[in-house]
Amino acid sequence: MNIQSFDVTIIGGGMVGLALACALKDSDLTVAVIEGKTPNLIPPKEHEIRVSALSQASKNLLTRIGAWPHIEASRHQPYQSMLVWDKDSFGKIEFDARRVNTAASGEPSLGAIVENTIVQAALWQVAEQANNITLFHPFHCQSVAMGERESWINLIGASDDNRTVTQSLTTKLVVGADGANSWLRNQADIPLTSWDYGHHALVATIETDLNHGNTARQVFLPEGPLAFLPLDNGDGEANLCSIVWSLTPELAQELSQCDQTQFNRRLTSAFDNRLGYCQVKSPRGVFPLKMRYARHFAKERIALVGDAAHTIHPLAGLGVNLGFLDAGALAQSILANHAQGRDIGELANLRSYERWRKSEAMQMIAAMEGFKQLFSGDNPVKKLVRDVGLVAVDKVKPVKEAFVRHAMGLTDDLPDLAKPIIEP
């Protein structure tokens, strides 16, 4: 049986797994990526309904690893401002990258809305060109066994002529980037803390009467937040948005199955007619929302990144940005250990990554839960508290600038790859 040896093997060739691989592309480490589906490198004519609000920190990382030019050549929509308000109330806040001093960032936008498949395709193209990265696709893991100095992984996949093929790997470090239901996390018996948010996210592509003005918008409704994220039409127009609507499971099911005319009316009303009449232009997808937090982000020969390590409420669209920062932090840790001659898969040498990213993830989980509790329901007292708070933040410039920097992902404890790029 053919056995190949690698320094780092990443299970999962989605956005975060590929970002980690690409962050290691200029090193002398050998990297394997195992992915069950070969991505489509040509974006379909119609927008995909799963999109991400990439922060400036994520854009910095994607730029440094060579993926951003591919995204720029495809569809992406920068947004300069963000408007948040409370339904049927006076509470609102607006962030604008063009008017708020964001200190060292010097960025003209808060971030960009990009379809997940386009981000994955961009990263895949970078990985394909790297001499030290091997992409195994379409392959799935059958088993993993941990040894003292390395791990063994058995794969099963398909050849170009659809014959079943097997492959065995040895590796110093196995990374789980295989999503919320991580196979590697389960194989490693890593406990998971989780709770159901009691909401489902309804997502779809929407056409609006009015121009979105490169602005991301979010309204807090009694049943849950509704976000309109601006999309790139590709034809010079600016009236397509991706919506993420947090709803009770029953209401999400009802709205996903009602006829388009009824859905359009209810959506337009829920959004306070801010962009005129709204028309759904895609299938409506519904996804359950759960918080997940792995008890360990690292074990001997194992590390977890992205949704394999944590999932949060999509209240601020921050999930994939957390994952990209995981990738940047783990790459930084791996390269530092390798440069000093240390074993990159030894748990003692993975501890700093684990402490770093567990702390960041827990803070974000707590913040999102606090926001969710504060902005859910229509209790008059709670509504008054949140509205006063929104107005206060909107009026106090230093506090507002801190919120903007947080929205841009420009916090103090960033991996080097995600730090602001200062032009010479």
Short mmCIF file of N, CA and C in Angstrom, two decimals, residues 199-365:
data_model
loop_
_atom_site.label_atom_id
_atom_site.label_comp_id
_atom_site.label_asym_id
_atom_site.label_seq_id
_atom_site.Cartn_x
_atom_site.Cartn_y
_atom_site.Cartn_z
N HIS A 199 -33.47 28.94 17.42
CA HIS A 199 -33.75 29.67 16.20
C HIS A 199 -33.18 28.92 15.00
N HIS A 200 -33.80 29.18 13.85
CA HIS A 200 -33.25 28.75 12.58
C HIS A 200 -32.93 30.00 11.76
N ALA A 201 -31.91 29.90 10.92
CA ALA A 201 -31.58 31.01 10.02
C ALA A 201 -32.19 30.74 8.66
N LEU A 202 -33.00 31.68 8.19
CA LEU A 202 -33.53 31.61 6.83
C LEU A 202 -32.65 32.50 5.96
N VAL A 203 -32.08 31.92 4.89
CA VAL A 203 -31.18 32.68 4.02
C VAL A 203 -31.69 32.63 2.59
N ALA A 204 -31.48 33.72 1.86
CA ALA A 204 -31.93 33.81 0.47
C ALA A 204 -31.30 35.03 -0.17
N THR A 205 -31.36 35.08 -1.50
CA THR A 205 -30.94 36.26 -2.26
C THR A 205 -32.19 37.07 -2.60
N ILE A 206 -32.09 38.38 -2.36
CA ILE A 206 -33.25 39.27 -2.50
C ILE A 206 -32.92 40.41 -3.46
N GLU A 207 -33.88 40.78 -4.30
CA GLU A 207 -33.76 41.97 -5.12
C GLU A 207 -34.63 43.07 -4.50
N THR A 208 -34.06 44.26 -4.38
CA THR A 208 -34.78 45.37 -3.75
C THR A 208 -35.02 46.49 -4.76
N ASP A 209 -36.06 47.27 -4.52
CA ASP A 209 -36.35 48.40 -5.40
C ASP A 209 -35.26 49.46 -5.34
N LEU A 210 -34.72 49.68 -4.13
CA LEU A 210 -33.74 50.75 -3.94
C LEU A 210 -32.32 50.21 -3.89
N ASN A 211 -31.38 51.04 -4.23
CA ASN A 211 -29.96 50.71 -4.20
C ASN A 211 -29.51 50.47 -2.75
N HIS A 212 -28.72 49.41 -2.54
CA HIS A 212 -28.29 49.12 -1.16
C HIS A 212 -27.21 50.09 -0.67
N GLY A 213 -26.62 50.85 -1.57
CA GLY A 213 -25.67 51.89 -1.16
C GLY A 213 -24.45 51.36 -0.44
N ASN A 214 -24.03 50.13 -0.74
CA ASN A 214 -22.84 49.54 -0.10
C ASN A 214 -22.94 49.55 1.42
N THR A 215 -24.16 49.33 1.91
CA THR A 215 -24.42 49.36 3.35
C THR A 215 -25.00 48.04 3.81
N ALA A 216 -24.45 47.50 4.88
CA ALA A 216 -25.04 46.33 5.54
C ALA A 216 -26.06 46.83 6.55
N ARG A 217 -27.22 46.19 6.60
CA ARG A 217 -28.30 46.65 7.49
C ARG A 217 -28.79 45.48 8.33
N GLN A 218 -29.17 45.80 9.56
CA GLN A 218 -29.74 44.78 10.45
C GLN A 218 -30.79 45.40 11.34
N VAL A 219 -31.96 44.78 11.37
CA VAL A 219 -33.04 45.24 12.23
C VAL A 219 -33.31 44.16 13.27
N PHE A 220 -33.51 44.58 14.50
CA PHE A 220 -33.85 43.65 15.57
C PHE A 220 -35.36 43.58 15.70
N LEU A 221 -35.89 42.39 15.44
CA LEU A 221 -37.33 42.12 15.52
C LEU A 221 -37.60 41.30 16.77
N PRO A 222 -38.83 41.28 17.25
CA PRO A 222 -39.14 40.47 18.44
C PRO A 222 -38.78 39.00 18.28
N GLU A 223 -38.94 38.47 17.05
CA GLU A 223 -38.65 37.05 16.83
C GLU A 223 -37.19 36.77 16.55
N GLY A 224 -36.39 37.83 16.27
CA GLY A 224 -34.98 37.63 16.00
C GLY A 224 -34.47 38.65 14.99
N PRO A 225 -33.13 38.80 14.85
CA PRO A 225 -32.57 39.80 13.95
C PRO A 225 -32.73 39.41 12.48
N LEU A 226 -32.85 40.43 11.63
CA LEU A 226 -32.93 40.26 10.18
C LEU A 226 -31.84 41.12 9.57
N ALA A 227 -30.91 40.50 8.84
CA ALA A 227 -29.80 41.23 8.22
C ALA A 227 -29.95 41.24 6.71
N PHE A 228 -29.68 42.38 6.11
CA PHE A 228 -29.57 42.53 4.66
C PHE A 228 -28.12 42.84 4.34
N LEU A 229 -27.45 41.93 3.64
CA LEU A 229 -26.04 42.09 3.31
C LEU A 229 -25.91 42.40 1.82
N PRO A 230 -25.29 43.52 1.44
CA PRO A 230 -25.24 43.92 0.03
C PRO A 230 -24.42 42.96 -0.82
N LEU A 231 -24.91 42.69 -2.03
CA LEU A 231 -24.23 41.79 -2.96
C LEU A 231 -23.80 42.55 -4.21
N ASP A 232 -22.82 41.97 -4.88
CA ASP A 232 -22.34 42.49 -6.15
C ASP A 232 -23.22 41.93 -7.26
N ASN A 233 -23.97 42.81 -7.92
CA ASN A 233 -24.82 42.37 -9.02
C ASN A 233 -24.02 41.86 -10.21
N GLY A 234 -22.84 42.44 -10.39
CA GLY A 234 -22.04 42.06 -11.54
C GLY A 234 -22.37 42.82 -12.80
N ASP A 235 -23.35 43.73 -12.73
CA ASP A 235 -23.75 44.47 -13.93
C ASP A 235 -23.81 45.97 -13.67
N GLY A 236 -23.14 46.40 -12.61
CA GLY A 236 -23.14 47.82 -12.29
C GLY A 236 -24.28 48.27 -11.41
N GLU A 237 -25.30 47.41 -11.27
CA GLU A 237 -26.42 47.74 -10.39
C GLU A 237 -26.06 47.39 -8.95
N ALA A 238 -26.89 47.84 -8.02
CA ALA A 238 -26.62 47.58 -6.60
C ALA A 238 -27.92 47.36 -5.87
N ASN A 239 -28.70 46.37 -6.33
CA ASN A 239 -29.99 46.12 -5.69
C ASN A 239 -30.20 44.65 -5.34
N LEU A 240 -29.10 43.92 -5.18
CA LEU A 240 -29.18 42.55 -4.69
C LEU A 240 -28.62 42.48 -3.28
N CYS A 241 -29.30 41.74 -2.41
CA CYS A 241 -28.84 41.54 -1.04
C CYS A 241 -29.00 40.07 -0.66
N SER A 242 -28.18 39.63 0.25
CA SER A 242 -28.36 38.34 0.89
C SER A 242 -28.99 38.59 2.25
N ILE A 243 -30.05 37.84 2.57
CA ILE A 243 -30.67 38.03 3.89
C ILE A 243 -30.32 36.86 4.80
N VAL A 244 -30.18 37.17 6.08
CA VAL A 244 -30.06 36.16 7.13
C VAL A 244 -31.09 36.53 8.18
N TRP A 245 -32.13 35.72 8.30
CA TRP A 245 -33.27 36.04 9.16
C TRP A 245 -33.35 34.98 10.25
N SER A 246 -33.11 35.40 11.47
CA SER A 246 -33.16 34.48 12.62
C SER A 246 -34.60 34.38 13.13
N LEU A 247 -35.14 33.16 13.09
CA LEU A 247 -36.56 32.95 13.37
C LEU A 247 -36.75 31.71 14.24
N THR A 248 -37.92 31.63 14.88
CA THR A 248 -38.26 30.38 15.55
C THR A 248 -38.36 29.29 14.49
N PRO A 249 -38.11 28.04 14.87
CA PRO A 249 -38.19 26.96 13.87
C PRO A 249 -39.53 26.92 13.13
N GLU A 250 -40.62 27.16 13.88
CA GLU A 250 -41.95 27.10 13.25
C GLU A 250 -42.13 28.22 12.23
N LEU A 251 -41.70 29.43 12.58
CA LEU A 251 -41.86 30.56 11.67
C LEU A 251 -40.92 30.43 10.48
N ALA A 252 -39.72 29.92 10.72
CA ALA A 252 -38.78 29.71 9.62
C ALA A 252 -39.35 28.72 8.61
N GLN A 253 -39.95 27.65 9.11
CA GLN A 253 -40.55 26.66 8.23
C GLN A 253 -41.69 27.28 7.43
N GLU A 254 -42.53 28.06 8.12
CA GLU A 254 -43.67 28.70 7.45
C GLU A 254 -43.21 29.64 6.35
N LEU A 255 -42.20 30.49 6.66
CA LEU A 255 -41.75 31.47 5.68
C LEU A 255 -40.95 30.84 4.54
N SER A 256 -40.36 29.71 4.78
CA SER A 256 -39.61 29.03 3.71
C SER A 256 -40.54 28.34 2.73
N GLN A 257 -41.79 28.07 3.16
CA GLN A 257 -42.69 27.30 2.31
C GLN A 257 -43.86 28.12 1.75
N CYS A 258 -44.09 29.32 2.26
CA CYS A 258 -45.21 30.12 1.75
C CYS A 258 -44.90 30.58 0.32
N ASP A 259 -45.92 31.02 -0.40
CA ASP A 259 -45.68 31.44 -1.78
C ASP A 259 -44.85 32.72 -1.81
N GLN A 260 -44.22 32.99 -2.95
CA GLN A 260 -43.27 34.10 -3.05
C GLN A 260 -43.92 35.45 -2.78
N THR A 261 -45.13 35.65 -3.26
CA THR A 261 -45.79 36.94 -3.06
C THR A 261 -46.00 37.23 -1.58
N GLN A 262 -46.46 36.22 -0.84
CA GLN A 262 -46.66 36.40 0.60
C GLN A 262 -45.33 36.64 1.30
N PHE A 263 -44.32 35.87 0.91
CA PHE A 263 -43.00 36.04 1.53
C PHE A 263 -42.46 37.45 1.27
N ASN A 264 -42.58 37.90 0.04
CA ASN A 264 -42.07 39.22 -0.31
C ASN A 264 -42.73 40.32 0.52
N ARG A 265 -44.04 40.22 0.69
CA ARG A 265 -44.77 41.21 1.48
C ARG A 265 -44.32 41.20 2.94
N ARG A 266 -44.21 40.01 3.51
CA ARG A 266 -43.84 39.90 4.92
C ARG A 266 -42.40 40.37 5.15
N LEU A 267 -41.52 40.06 4.22
CA LEU A 267 -40.13 40.50 4.34
C LEU A 267 -40.03 42.02 4.23
N THR A 268 -40.71 42.61 3.27
CA THR A 268 -40.68 44.06 3.08
C THR A 268 -41.18 44.77 4.33
N SER A 269 -42.25 44.26 4.92
CA SER A 269 -42.81 44.85 6.13
C SER A 269 -41.86 44.70 7.30
N ALA A 270 -41.27 43.51 7.47
CA ALA A 270 -40.35 43.27 8.59
C ALA A 270 -39.14 44.19 8.51
N PHE A 271 -38.75 44.53 7.29
CA PHE A 271 -37.56 45.35 7.08
C PHE A 271 -37.91 46.85 7.03
N ASP A 272 -39.09 47.19 7.43
CA ASP A 272 -39.54 48.58 7.50
C ASP A 272 -39.47 49.29 6.14
N ASN A 273 -39.55 48.50 5.07
CA ASN A 273 -39.57 49.08 3.72
C ASN A 273 -38.34 49.95 3.45
N ARG A 274 -37.22 49.66 4.13
CA ARG A 274 -36.03 50.50 4.03
C ARG A 274 -35.44 50.54 2.62
N LEU A 275 -35.58 49.42 1.88
CA LEU A 275 -35.05 49.37 0.52
C LEU A 275 -36.17 49.17 -0.50
N GLY A 276 -37.36 49.62 -0.13
CA GLY A 276 -38.50 49.45 -1.03
C GLY A 276 -38.98 48.01 -1.03
N TYR A 277 -39.72 47.66 -2.07
CA TYR A 277 -40.30 46.31 -2.15
C TYR A 277 -39.20 45.29 -2.37
N CYS A 278 -39.28 44.18 -1.64
CA CYS A 278 -38.27 43.11 -1.69
C CYS A 278 -38.84 41.90 -2.42
N GLN A 279 -38.05 41.33 -3.33
CA GLN A 279 -38.47 40.14 -4.05
C GLN A 279 -37.41 39.06 -3.92
N VAL A 280 -37.82 37.86 -3.51
CA VAL A 280 -36.89 36.76 -3.38
C VAL A 280 -36.50 36.25 -4.76
N LYS A 281 -35.20 36.01 -4.96
CA LYS A 281 -34.67 35.61 -6.27
C LYS A 281 -33.94 34.28 -6.23
N SER A 282 -34.09 33.55 -5.16
CA SER A 282 -33.37 32.28 -5.02
C SER A 282 -34.21 31.32 -4.20
N PRO A 283 -33.81 30.06 -4.13
CA PRO A 283 -34.44 29.18 -3.13
C PRO A 283 -34.21 29.73 -1.73
N ARG A 284 -35.10 29.41 -0.81
CA ARG A 284 -34.95 29.83 0.57
C ARG A 284 -34.39 28.67 1.39
N GLY A 285 -33.22 28.87 1.97
CA GLY A 285 -32.60 27.83 2.78
C GLY A 285 -32.84 28.08 4.25
N VAL A 286 -32.97 27.01 5.02
CA VAL A 286 -33.20 27.11 6.46
C VAL A 286 -32.16 26.24 7.18
N PHE A 287 -31.48 26.83 8.17
CA PHE A 287 -30.42 26.12 8.88
C PHE A 287 -30.58 26.31 10.39
N PRO A 288 -30.58 25.23 11.16
CA PRO A 288 -30.69 25.36 12.62
C PRO A 288 -29.45 26.04 13.20
N LEU A 289 -29.66 26.80 14.27
CA LEU A 289 -28.57 27.54 14.90
C LEU A 289 -28.23 26.93 16.26
N LYS A 290 -26.96 26.57 16.43
CA LYS A 290 -26.50 26.01 17.69
C LYS A 290 -25.18 26.64 18.07
N MET A 291 -24.97 26.82 19.35
CA MET A 291 -23.66 27.21 19.86
C MET A 291 -22.90 25.92 20.16
N ARG A 292 -21.67 25.86 19.71
CA ARG A 292 -20.80 24.72 20.02
C ARG A 292 -19.45 25.24 20.45
N TYR A 293 -18.87 24.58 21.42
CA TYR A 293 -17.57 25.00 21.94
C TYR A 293 -16.83 23.75 22.39
N ALA A 294 -15.79 23.38 21.66
CA ALA A 294 -15.02 22.20 22.01
C ALA A 294 -14.26 22.43 23.32
N ARG A 295 -14.27 21.43 24.18
CA ARG A 295 -13.55 21.58 25.47
C ARG A 295 -12.05 21.73 25.25
N HIS A 296 -11.55 21.14 24.18
CA HIS A 296 -10.13 21.25 23.84
C HIS A 296 -10.01 21.66 22.38
N PHE A 297 -9.18 22.64 22.12
CA PHE A 297 -8.87 23.00 20.73
C PHE A 297 -7.62 22.26 20.26
N ALA A 298 -6.96 21.54 21.18
CA ALA A 298 -5.76 20.79 20.83
C ALA A 298 -5.63 19.58 21.74
N LYS A 299 -5.13 18.48 21.17
CA LYS A 299 -4.72 17.30 21.90
C LYS A 299 -3.40 16.84 21.28
N GLU A 300 -2.83 15.80 21.83
CA GLU A 300 -1.58 15.30 21.26
C GLU A 300 -1.80 14.94 19.78
N ARG A 301 -1.05 15.61 18.88
CA ARG A 301 -1.09 15.39 17.42
C ARG A 301 -2.34 15.95 16.75
N ILE A 302 -3.18 16.69 17.49
CA ILE A 302 -4.46 17.16 16.94
C ILE A 302 -4.68 18.63 17.28
N ALA A 303 -5.21 19.38 16.32
CA ALA A 303 -5.69 20.75 16.57
C ALA A 303 -7.01 20.94 15.83
N LEU A 304 -7.88 21.77 16.38
CA LEU A 304 -9.16 22.09 15.75
C LEU A 304 -9.20 23.56 15.37
N VAL A 305 -9.83 23.86 14.23
CA VAL A 305 -9.99 25.24 13.79
C VAL A 305 -11.42 25.42 13.26
N GLY A 306 -11.87 26.69 13.24
CA GLY A 306 -13.16 27.00 12.64
C GLY A 306 -14.32 26.34 13.35
N ASP A 307 -15.33 25.96 12.56
CA ASP A 307 -16.55 25.39 13.13
C ASP A 307 -16.32 24.07 13.86
N ALA A 308 -15.23 23.39 13.58
CA ALA A 308 -14.90 22.17 14.33
C ALA A 308 -14.61 22.50 15.79
N ALA A 309 -14.15 23.73 16.04
CA ALA A 309 -13.82 24.16 17.41
C ALA A 309 -14.94 24.95 18.05
N HIS A 310 -15.72 25.70 17.25
CA HIS A 310 -16.75 26.59 17.83
C HIS A 310 -17.72 27.03 16.75
N THR A 311 -18.97 27.19 17.12
CA THR A 311 -19.95 27.87 16.27
C THR A 311 -20.71 28.86 17.14
N ILE A 312 -21.06 30.01 16.55
CA ILE A 312 -21.75 31.04 17.31
C ILE A 312 -22.99 31.50 16.54
N HIS A 313 -23.81 32.28 17.21
CA HIS A 313 -25.01 32.84 16.57
C HIS A 313 -24.57 33.77 15.44
N PRO A 314 -25.25 33.76 14.28
CA PRO A 314 -24.83 34.60 13.15
C PRO A 314 -25.25 36.05 13.29
N LEU A 315 -25.41 36.52 14.53
CA LEU A 315 -25.92 37.86 14.80
C LEU A 315 -25.11 38.93 14.08
N ALA A 316 -23.79 38.79 14.06
CA ALA A 316 -22.95 39.80 13.43
C ALA A 316 -22.15 39.23 12.27
N GLY A 317 -22.48 38.02 11.82
CA GLY A 317 -21.79 37.42 10.68
C GLY A 317 -20.32 37.17 10.94
N LEU A 318 -19.97 36.81 12.20
CA LEU A 318 -18.56 36.74 12.59
C LEU A 318 -17.98 35.33 12.58
N GLY A 319 -18.80 34.32 12.29
CA GLY A 319 -18.34 32.95 12.44
C GLY A 319 -17.11 32.62 11.62
N VAL A 320 -17.14 32.88 10.31
CA VAL A 320 -16.00 32.51 9.47
C VAL A 320 -14.79 33.38 9.78
N ASN A 321 -15.01 34.62 10.24
CA ASN A 321 -13.87 35.46 10.60
C ASN A 321 -13.12 34.88 11.79
N LEU A 322 -13.85 34.35 12.76
CA LEU A 322 -13.20 33.65 13.88
C LEU A 322 -12.37 32.49 13.35
N GLY A 323 -12.93 31.77 12.38
CA GLY A 323 -12.22 30.63 11.80
C GLY A 323 -10.95 31.04 11.09
N PHE A 324 -11.00 32.13 10.33
CA PHE A 324 -9.79 32.60 9.66
C PHE A 324 -8.72 33.01 10.67
N LEU A 325 -9.14 33.61 11.77
CA LEU A 325 -8.16 33.97 12.80
C LEU A 325 -7.58 32.72 13.47
N ASP A 326 -8.40 31.67 13.62
CA ASP A 326 -7.86 30.38 14.09
C ASP A 326 -6.76 29.90 13.14
N ALA A 327 -7.06 29.95 11.84
CA ALA A 327 -6.09 29.48 10.84
C ALA A 327 -4.80 30.28 10.91
N GLY A 328 -4.94 31.60 11.00
CA GLY A 328 -3.75 32.44 11.09
C GLY A 328 -2.95 32.18 12.35
N ALA A 329 -3.66 32.01 13.47
CA ALA A 329 -2.98 31.76 14.75
C ALA A 329 -2.29 30.40 14.76
N LEU A 330 -2.97 29.37 14.24
CA LEU A 330 -2.35 28.03 14.23
C LEU A 330 -1.15 28.01 13.30
N ALA A 331 -1.26 28.65 12.13
CA ALA A 331 -0.11 28.70 11.22
C ALA A 331 1.07 29.39 11.89
N GLN A 332 0.80 30.47 12.59
CA GLN A 332 1.86 31.21 13.28
C GLN A 332 2.52 30.34 14.34
N SER A 333 1.70 29.58 15.07
CA SER A 333 2.23 28.68 16.10
C SER A 333 3.06 27.56 15.49
N ILE A 334 2.54 26.95 14.42
CA ILE A 334 3.26 25.86 13.75
C ILE A 334 4.61 26.34 13.24
N LEU A 335 4.62 27.48 12.57
CA LEU A 335 5.86 27.99 11.99
C LEU A 335 6.86 28.37 13.07
N ALA A 336 6.39 28.93 14.18
CA ALA A 336 7.29 29.29 15.28
C ALA A 336 7.92 28.04 15.90
N ASN A 337 7.10 27.03 16.13
CA ASN A 337 7.62 25.78 16.70
C ASN A 337 8.61 25.11 15.75
N HIS A 338 8.26 25.10 14.46
CA HIS A 338 9.14 24.47 13.47
C HIS A 338 10.47 25.21 13.39
N ALA A 339 10.44 26.53 13.41
CA ALA A 339 11.67 27.32 13.31
C ALA A 339 12.60 27.07 14.49
N GLN A 340 12.02 26.72 15.64
CA GLN A 340 12.82 26.48 16.85
C GLN A 340 13.12 24.99 17.05
N GLY A 341 12.79 24.18 16.03
CA GLY A 341 13.12 22.77 16.09
C GLY A 341 12.25 21.94 16.99
N ARG A 342 11.10 22.48 17.36
CA ARG A 342 10.19 21.75 18.25
C ARG A 342 9.21 20.89 17.44
N ASP A 343 8.69 19.86 18.06
CA ASP A 343 7.72 18.97 17.44
C ASP A 343 6.39 19.73 17.27
N ILE A 344 5.95 19.90 16.03
CA ILE A 344 4.75 20.72 15.78
C ILE A 344 3.46 20.04 16.21
N GLY A 345 3.50 18.72 16.46
CA GLY A 345 2.29 18.01 16.86
C GLY A 345 2.21 17.71 18.34
N GLU A 346 3.24 18.06 19.09
CA GLU A 346 3.26 17.78 20.52
C GLU A 346 2.32 18.74 21.25
N LEU A 347 1.50 18.21 22.14
CA LEU A 347 0.50 19.01 22.82
C LEU A 347 1.11 20.20 23.55
N ALA A 348 2.25 20.00 24.19
CA ALA A 348 2.88 21.10 24.92
C ALA A 348 3.18 22.28 24.00
N ASN A 349 3.45 21.99 22.73
CA ASN A 349 3.77 23.06 21.78
C ASN A 349 2.54 23.63 21.09
N LEU A 350 1.38 23.01 21.32
CA LEU A 350 0.12 23.52 20.79
C LEU A 350 -0.68 24.31 21.83
N ARG A 351 -0.18 24.32 23.06
CA ARG A 351 -0.92 24.96 24.15
C ARG A 351 -1.14 26.45 23.93
N SER A 352 -0.13 27.12 23.42
CA SER A 352 -0.26 28.57 23.24
C SER A 352 -1.36 28.88 22.23
N TYR A 353 -1.44 28.09 21.15
CA TYR A 353 -2.53 28.27 20.19
C TYR A 353 -3.88 28.05 20.87
N GLU A 354 -3.98 26.97 21.65
CA GLU A 354 -5.24 26.65 22.29
C GLU A 354 -5.69 27.75 23.25
N ARG A 355 -4.77 28.23 24.09
CA ARG A 355 -5.14 29.30 25.04
C ARG A 355 -5.58 30.56 24.29
N TRP A 356 -4.84 30.91 23.27
CA TRP A 356 -5.11 32.11 22.48
C TRP A 356 -6.51 32.07 21.87
N ARG A 357 -6.81 31.00 21.16
CA ARG A 357 -8.05 30.95 20.40
C ARG A 357 -9.25 30.56 21.26
N LYS A 358 -9.06 29.78 22.31
CA LYS A 358 -10.19 29.47 23.20
C LYS A 358 -10.67 30.73 23.89
N SER A 359 -9.74 31.57 24.32
CA SER A 359 -10.11 32.81 24.98
C SER A 359 -10.90 33.71 24.04
N GLU A 360 -10.42 33.85 22.79
CA GLU A 360 -11.10 34.71 21.82
C GLU A 360 -12.50 34.17 21.51
N ALA A 361 -12.60 32.86 21.32
CA ALA A 361 -13.89 32.26 20.99
C ALA A 361 -14.89 32.40 22.14
N MET A 362 -14.43 32.19 23.36
CA MET A 362 -15.33 32.30 24.51
C MET A 362 -15.84 33.74 24.68
N GLN A 363 -14.97 34.71 24.48
CA GLN A 363 -15.41 36.11 24.56
C GLN A 363 -16.47 36.41 23.52
N MET A 364 -16.29 35.88 22.30
CA MET A 364 -17.26 36.14 21.24
C MET A 364 -18.58 35.41 21.53
N ILE A 365 -18.50 34.19 22.01
CA ILE A 365 -19.72 33.45 22.36
C ILE A 365 -20.51 34.21 23.43
#
